[in-house]
mmCIF file of C-alpha atoms and ligand atoms in Angstrom:
data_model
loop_
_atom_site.group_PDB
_atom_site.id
_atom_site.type_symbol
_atom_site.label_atom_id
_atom_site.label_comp_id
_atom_site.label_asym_id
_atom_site.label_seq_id
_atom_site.Cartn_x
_atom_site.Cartn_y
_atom_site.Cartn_z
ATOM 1 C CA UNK A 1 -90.763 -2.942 -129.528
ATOM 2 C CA UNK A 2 -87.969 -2.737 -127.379
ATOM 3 C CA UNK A 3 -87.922 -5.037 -124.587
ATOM 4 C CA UNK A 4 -85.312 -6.541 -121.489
ATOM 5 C CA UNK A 5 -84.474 -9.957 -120.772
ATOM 6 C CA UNK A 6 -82.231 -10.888 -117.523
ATOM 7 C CA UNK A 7 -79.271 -13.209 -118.722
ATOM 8 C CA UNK A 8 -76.932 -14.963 -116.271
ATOM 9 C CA UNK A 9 -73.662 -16.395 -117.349
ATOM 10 C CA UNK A 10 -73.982 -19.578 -114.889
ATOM 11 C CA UNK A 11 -71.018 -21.042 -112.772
ATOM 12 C CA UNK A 12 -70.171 -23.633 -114.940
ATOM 13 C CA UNK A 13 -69.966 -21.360 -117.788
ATOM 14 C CA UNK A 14 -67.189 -18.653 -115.432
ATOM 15 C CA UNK A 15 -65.690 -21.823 -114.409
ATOM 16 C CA UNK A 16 -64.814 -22.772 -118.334
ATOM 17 C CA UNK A 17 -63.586 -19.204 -118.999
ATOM 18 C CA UNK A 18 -66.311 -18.435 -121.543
ATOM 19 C CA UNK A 19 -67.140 -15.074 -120.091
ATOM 20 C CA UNK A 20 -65.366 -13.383 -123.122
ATOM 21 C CA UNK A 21 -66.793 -15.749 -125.374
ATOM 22 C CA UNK A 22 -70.510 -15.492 -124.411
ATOM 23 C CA UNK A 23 -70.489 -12.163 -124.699
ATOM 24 C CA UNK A 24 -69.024 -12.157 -128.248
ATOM 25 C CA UNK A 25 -71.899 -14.060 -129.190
ATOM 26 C CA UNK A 26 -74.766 -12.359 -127.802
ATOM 27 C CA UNK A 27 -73.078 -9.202 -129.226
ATOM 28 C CA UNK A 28 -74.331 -10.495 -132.584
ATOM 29 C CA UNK A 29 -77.848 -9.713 -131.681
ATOM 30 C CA UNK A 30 -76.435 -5.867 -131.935
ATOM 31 C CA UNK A 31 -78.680 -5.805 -128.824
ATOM 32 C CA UNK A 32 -77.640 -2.908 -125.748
ATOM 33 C CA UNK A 33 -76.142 -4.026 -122.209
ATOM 34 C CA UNK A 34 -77.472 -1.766 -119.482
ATOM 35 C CA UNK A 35 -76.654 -3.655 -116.801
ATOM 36 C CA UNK A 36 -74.412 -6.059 -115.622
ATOM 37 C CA UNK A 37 -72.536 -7.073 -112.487
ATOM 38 C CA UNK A 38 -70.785 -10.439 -110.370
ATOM 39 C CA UNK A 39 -73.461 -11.770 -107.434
ATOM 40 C CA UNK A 40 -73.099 -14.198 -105.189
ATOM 41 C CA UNK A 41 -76.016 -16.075 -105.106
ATOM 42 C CA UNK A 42 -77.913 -16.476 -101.911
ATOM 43 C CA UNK A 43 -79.766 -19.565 -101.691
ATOM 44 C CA UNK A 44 -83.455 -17.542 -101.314
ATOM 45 C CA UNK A 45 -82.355 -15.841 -104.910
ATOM 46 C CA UNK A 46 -81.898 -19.060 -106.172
ATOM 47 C CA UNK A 47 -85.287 -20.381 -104.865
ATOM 48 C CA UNK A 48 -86.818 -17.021 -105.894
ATOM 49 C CA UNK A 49 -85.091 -16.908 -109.438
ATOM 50 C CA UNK A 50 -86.127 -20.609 -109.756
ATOM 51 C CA UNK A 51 -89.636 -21.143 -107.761
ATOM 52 C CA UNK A 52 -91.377 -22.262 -111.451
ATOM 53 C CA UNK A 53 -89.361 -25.667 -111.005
ATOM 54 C CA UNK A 54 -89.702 -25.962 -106.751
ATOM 55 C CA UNK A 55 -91.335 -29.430 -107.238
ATOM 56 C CA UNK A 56 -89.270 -30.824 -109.516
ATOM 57 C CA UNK A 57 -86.667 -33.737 -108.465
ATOM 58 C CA UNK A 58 -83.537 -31.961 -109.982
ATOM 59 C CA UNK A 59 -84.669 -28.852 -107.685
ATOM 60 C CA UNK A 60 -82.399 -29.071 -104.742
ATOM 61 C CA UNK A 61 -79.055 -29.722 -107.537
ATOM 62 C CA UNK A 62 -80.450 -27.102 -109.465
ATOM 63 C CA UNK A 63 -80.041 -24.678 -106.165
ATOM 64 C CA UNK A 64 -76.517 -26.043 -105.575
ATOM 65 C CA UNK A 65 -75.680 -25.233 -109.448
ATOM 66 C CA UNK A 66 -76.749 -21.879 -109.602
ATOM 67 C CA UNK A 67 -75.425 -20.973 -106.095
ATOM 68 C CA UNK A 68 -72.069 -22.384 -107.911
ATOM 69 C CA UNK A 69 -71.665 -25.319 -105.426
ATOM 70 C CA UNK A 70 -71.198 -27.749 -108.070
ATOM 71 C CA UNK A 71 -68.415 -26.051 -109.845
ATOM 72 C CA UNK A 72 -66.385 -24.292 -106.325
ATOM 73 C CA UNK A 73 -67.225 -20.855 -108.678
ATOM 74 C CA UNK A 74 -69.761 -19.411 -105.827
ATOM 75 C CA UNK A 75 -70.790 -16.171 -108.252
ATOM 76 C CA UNK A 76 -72.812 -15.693 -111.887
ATOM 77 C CA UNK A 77 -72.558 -13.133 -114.312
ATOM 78 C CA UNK A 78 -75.994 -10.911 -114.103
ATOM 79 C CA UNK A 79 -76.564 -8.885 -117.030
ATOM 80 C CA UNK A 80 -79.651 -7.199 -118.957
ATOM 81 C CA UNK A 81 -79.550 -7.111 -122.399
ATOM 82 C CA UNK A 82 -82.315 -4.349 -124.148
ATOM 83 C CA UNK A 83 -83.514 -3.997 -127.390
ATOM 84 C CA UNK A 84 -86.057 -5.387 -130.190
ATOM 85 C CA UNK A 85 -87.187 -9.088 -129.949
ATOM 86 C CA UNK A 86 -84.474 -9.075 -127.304
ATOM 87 C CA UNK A 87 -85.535 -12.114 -125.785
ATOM 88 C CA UNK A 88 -86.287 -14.047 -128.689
ATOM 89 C CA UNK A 89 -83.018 -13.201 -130.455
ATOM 90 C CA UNK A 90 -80.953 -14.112 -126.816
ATOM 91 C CA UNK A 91 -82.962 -17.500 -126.395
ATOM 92 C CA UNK A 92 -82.023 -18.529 -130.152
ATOM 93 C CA UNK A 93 -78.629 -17.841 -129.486
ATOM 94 C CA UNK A 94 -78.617 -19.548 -126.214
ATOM 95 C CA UNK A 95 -80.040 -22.661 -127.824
ATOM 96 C CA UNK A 96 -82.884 -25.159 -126.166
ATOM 97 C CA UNK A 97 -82.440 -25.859 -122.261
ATOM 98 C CA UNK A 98 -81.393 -29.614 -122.514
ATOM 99 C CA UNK A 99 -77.443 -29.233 -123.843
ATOM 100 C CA UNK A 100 -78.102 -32.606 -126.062
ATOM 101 C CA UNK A 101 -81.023 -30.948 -128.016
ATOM 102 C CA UNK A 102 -79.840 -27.497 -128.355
ATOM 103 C CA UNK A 103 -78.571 -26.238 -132.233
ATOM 104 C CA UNK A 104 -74.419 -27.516 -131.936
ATOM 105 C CA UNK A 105 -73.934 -24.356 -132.954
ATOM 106 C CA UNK A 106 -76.023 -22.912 -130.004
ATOM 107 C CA UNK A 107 -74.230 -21.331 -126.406
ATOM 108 C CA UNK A 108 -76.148 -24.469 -124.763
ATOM 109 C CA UNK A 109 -75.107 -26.654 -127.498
ATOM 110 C CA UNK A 110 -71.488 -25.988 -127.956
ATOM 111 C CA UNK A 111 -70.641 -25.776 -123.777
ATOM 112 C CA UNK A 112 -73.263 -27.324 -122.289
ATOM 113 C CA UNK A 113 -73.525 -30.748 -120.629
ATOM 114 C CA UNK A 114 -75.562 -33.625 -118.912
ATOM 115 C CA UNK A 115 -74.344 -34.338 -114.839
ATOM 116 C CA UNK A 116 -74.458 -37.579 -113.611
ATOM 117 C CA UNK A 117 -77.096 -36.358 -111.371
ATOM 118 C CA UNK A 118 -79.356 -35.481 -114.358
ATOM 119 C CA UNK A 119 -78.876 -31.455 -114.078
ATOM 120 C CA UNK A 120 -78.380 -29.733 -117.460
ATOM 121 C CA UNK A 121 -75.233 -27.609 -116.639
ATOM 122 C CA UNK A 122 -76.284 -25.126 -119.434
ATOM 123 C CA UNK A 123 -73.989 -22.371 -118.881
ATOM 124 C CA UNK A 124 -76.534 -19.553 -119.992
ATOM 125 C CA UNK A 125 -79.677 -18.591 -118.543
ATOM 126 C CA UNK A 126 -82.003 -16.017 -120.220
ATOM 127 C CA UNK A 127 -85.382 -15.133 -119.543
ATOM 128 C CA UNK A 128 -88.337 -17.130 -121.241
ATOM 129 C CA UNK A 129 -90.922 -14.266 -121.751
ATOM 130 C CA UNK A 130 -91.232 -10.487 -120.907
ATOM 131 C CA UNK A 131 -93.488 -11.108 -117.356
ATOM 132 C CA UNK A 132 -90.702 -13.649 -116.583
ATOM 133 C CA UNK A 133 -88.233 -11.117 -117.521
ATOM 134 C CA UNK A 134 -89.763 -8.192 -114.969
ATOM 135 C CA UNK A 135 -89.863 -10.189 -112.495
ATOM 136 C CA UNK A 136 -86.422 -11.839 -112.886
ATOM 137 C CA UNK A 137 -84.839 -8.528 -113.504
ATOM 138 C CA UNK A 138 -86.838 -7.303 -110.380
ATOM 139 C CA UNK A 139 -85.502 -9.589 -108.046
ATOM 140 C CA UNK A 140 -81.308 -9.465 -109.449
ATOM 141 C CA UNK A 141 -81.378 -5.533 -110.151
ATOM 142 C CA UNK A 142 -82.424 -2.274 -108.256
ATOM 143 C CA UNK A 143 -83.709 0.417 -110.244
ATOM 144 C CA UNK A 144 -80.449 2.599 -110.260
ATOM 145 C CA UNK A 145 -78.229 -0.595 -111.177
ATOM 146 C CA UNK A 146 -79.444 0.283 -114.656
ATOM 147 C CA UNK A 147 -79.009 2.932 -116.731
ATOM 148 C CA UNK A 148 -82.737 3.081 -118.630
ATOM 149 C CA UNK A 149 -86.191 3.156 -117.268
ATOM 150 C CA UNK A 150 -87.376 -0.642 -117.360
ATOM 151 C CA UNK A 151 -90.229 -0.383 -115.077
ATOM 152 C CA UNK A 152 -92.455 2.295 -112.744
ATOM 153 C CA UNK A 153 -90.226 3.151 -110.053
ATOM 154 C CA UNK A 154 -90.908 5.017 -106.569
ATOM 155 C CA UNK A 155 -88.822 7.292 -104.366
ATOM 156 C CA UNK A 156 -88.865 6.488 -100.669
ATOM 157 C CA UNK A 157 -87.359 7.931 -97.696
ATOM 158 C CA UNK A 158 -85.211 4.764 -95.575
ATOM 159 C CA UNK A 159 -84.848 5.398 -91.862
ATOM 160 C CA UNK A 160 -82.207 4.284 -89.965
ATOM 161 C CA UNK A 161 -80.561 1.930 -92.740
ATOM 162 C CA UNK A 162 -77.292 0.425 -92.810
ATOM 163 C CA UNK A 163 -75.158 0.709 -95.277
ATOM 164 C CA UNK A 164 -71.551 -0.203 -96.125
ATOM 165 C CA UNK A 165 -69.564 3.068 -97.539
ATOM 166 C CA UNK A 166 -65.451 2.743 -98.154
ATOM 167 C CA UNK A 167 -63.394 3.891 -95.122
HETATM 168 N N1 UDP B 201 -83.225 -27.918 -115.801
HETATM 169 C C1 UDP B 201 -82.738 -29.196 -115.634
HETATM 170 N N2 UDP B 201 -83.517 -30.255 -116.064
HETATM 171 C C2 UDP B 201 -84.725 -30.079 -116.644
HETATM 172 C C3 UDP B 201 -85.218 -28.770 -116.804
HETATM 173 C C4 UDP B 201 -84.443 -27.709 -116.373
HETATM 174 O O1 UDP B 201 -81.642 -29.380 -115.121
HETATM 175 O O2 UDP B 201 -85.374 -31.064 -117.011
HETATM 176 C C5 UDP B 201 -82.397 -26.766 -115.350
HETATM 177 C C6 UDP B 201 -81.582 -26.151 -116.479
HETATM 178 O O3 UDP B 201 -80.331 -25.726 -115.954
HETATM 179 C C7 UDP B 201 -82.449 -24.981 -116.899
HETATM 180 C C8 UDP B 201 -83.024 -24.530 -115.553
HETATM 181 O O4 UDP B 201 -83.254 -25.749 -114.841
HETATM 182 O O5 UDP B 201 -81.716 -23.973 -117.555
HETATM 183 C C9 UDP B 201 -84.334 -23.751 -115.660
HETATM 184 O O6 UDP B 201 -85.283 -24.500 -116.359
HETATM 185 P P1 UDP B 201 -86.268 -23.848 -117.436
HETATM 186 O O7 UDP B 201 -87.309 -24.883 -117.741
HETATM 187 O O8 UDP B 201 -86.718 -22.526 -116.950
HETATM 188 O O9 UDP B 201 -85.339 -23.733 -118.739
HETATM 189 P P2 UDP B 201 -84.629 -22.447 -119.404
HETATM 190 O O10 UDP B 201 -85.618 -21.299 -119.351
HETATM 191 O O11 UDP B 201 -83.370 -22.170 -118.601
HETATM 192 O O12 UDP B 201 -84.286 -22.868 -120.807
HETATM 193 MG MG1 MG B 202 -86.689 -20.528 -117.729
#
């Protein structure tokens, strides 16, 4: 069955130039991009994205690293990768979430690292399951940011919104 999962190419990993890379690799899955874009992460995205791990004591670095205040890189790389066992084949890639356990041969294993501070600066992140993977992909993309039909959608009518347009 074909499924989505939300990957993010973190700070740390723009920062190192592995963009190119990164993408090589997950293109081994033979998996479909139909979506992708820079953001620049606003601290309640990065609570949002990350409210599983609010009371943990790496929390508040964890905010800083994603928001790219570690690394002086303040974007990620947001993309959505579709296909079978797509989030199975993207987390096996990506490797486990502590850099020092992950495969070598892994995206986490080969780049990632240990801080000082105790952060793993894993340069990857990819959703853990498909609810996890709605919702992520919920909260980064809007419905016409991608080019299939993830999820129900609805058509509303905005009033008096502002919107920036080229001059
Ligand atoms: N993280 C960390 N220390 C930990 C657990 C997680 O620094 O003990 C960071 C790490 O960057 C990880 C992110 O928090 O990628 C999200 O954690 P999660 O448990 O969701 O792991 P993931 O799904 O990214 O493998
Ligand atoms: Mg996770």
């Amino acid at each position: 069955m074909n499924e989505a999962t939300l990957i993010l190419i973190k700070p740390d990993g723009l920062k190192k130039s592995l963009t190119g890379n990164i993408l090589t690799r997950l293109s081994e899955t033979k998996l479909e991009i139909v979506a992708a874009k820079i953001v620049r992460v606003s601290r309640s995205l990065a609570e949002e994205h990350y409210k599983h791990l609010k009371d943990k004591p790496f929390f508040e670095e964890l905010i800083k690293y994603i928001q790219g205040e570690l690394h002086n890189r303040r974007k990620v790389m947001a993309l959505i990768y579709w296909g079978e066992g797509a989030i199975k084949k993207c987390r096996e890639l990506a490797g486990a979430t502590n850099p020092e356990e992950a495969e070598p041969t892994s995206i986490r294993g080969a780049y990632g690292r240990i801080t000082t501070s105790g952060v793993y600066e894993n340069v990857i992140h990819v959703s853990s399951d498909p609810q996890e993977a709605e919702r992520e992909i919920k909260l980064w993309f809007q419905p016409d940011e991608i080019i299939v039909n993830l999820y129900p959608t609805k058509e509303i009518v905005e009033k008096e919104s502002k919107i920036r347009v080229w001059a």
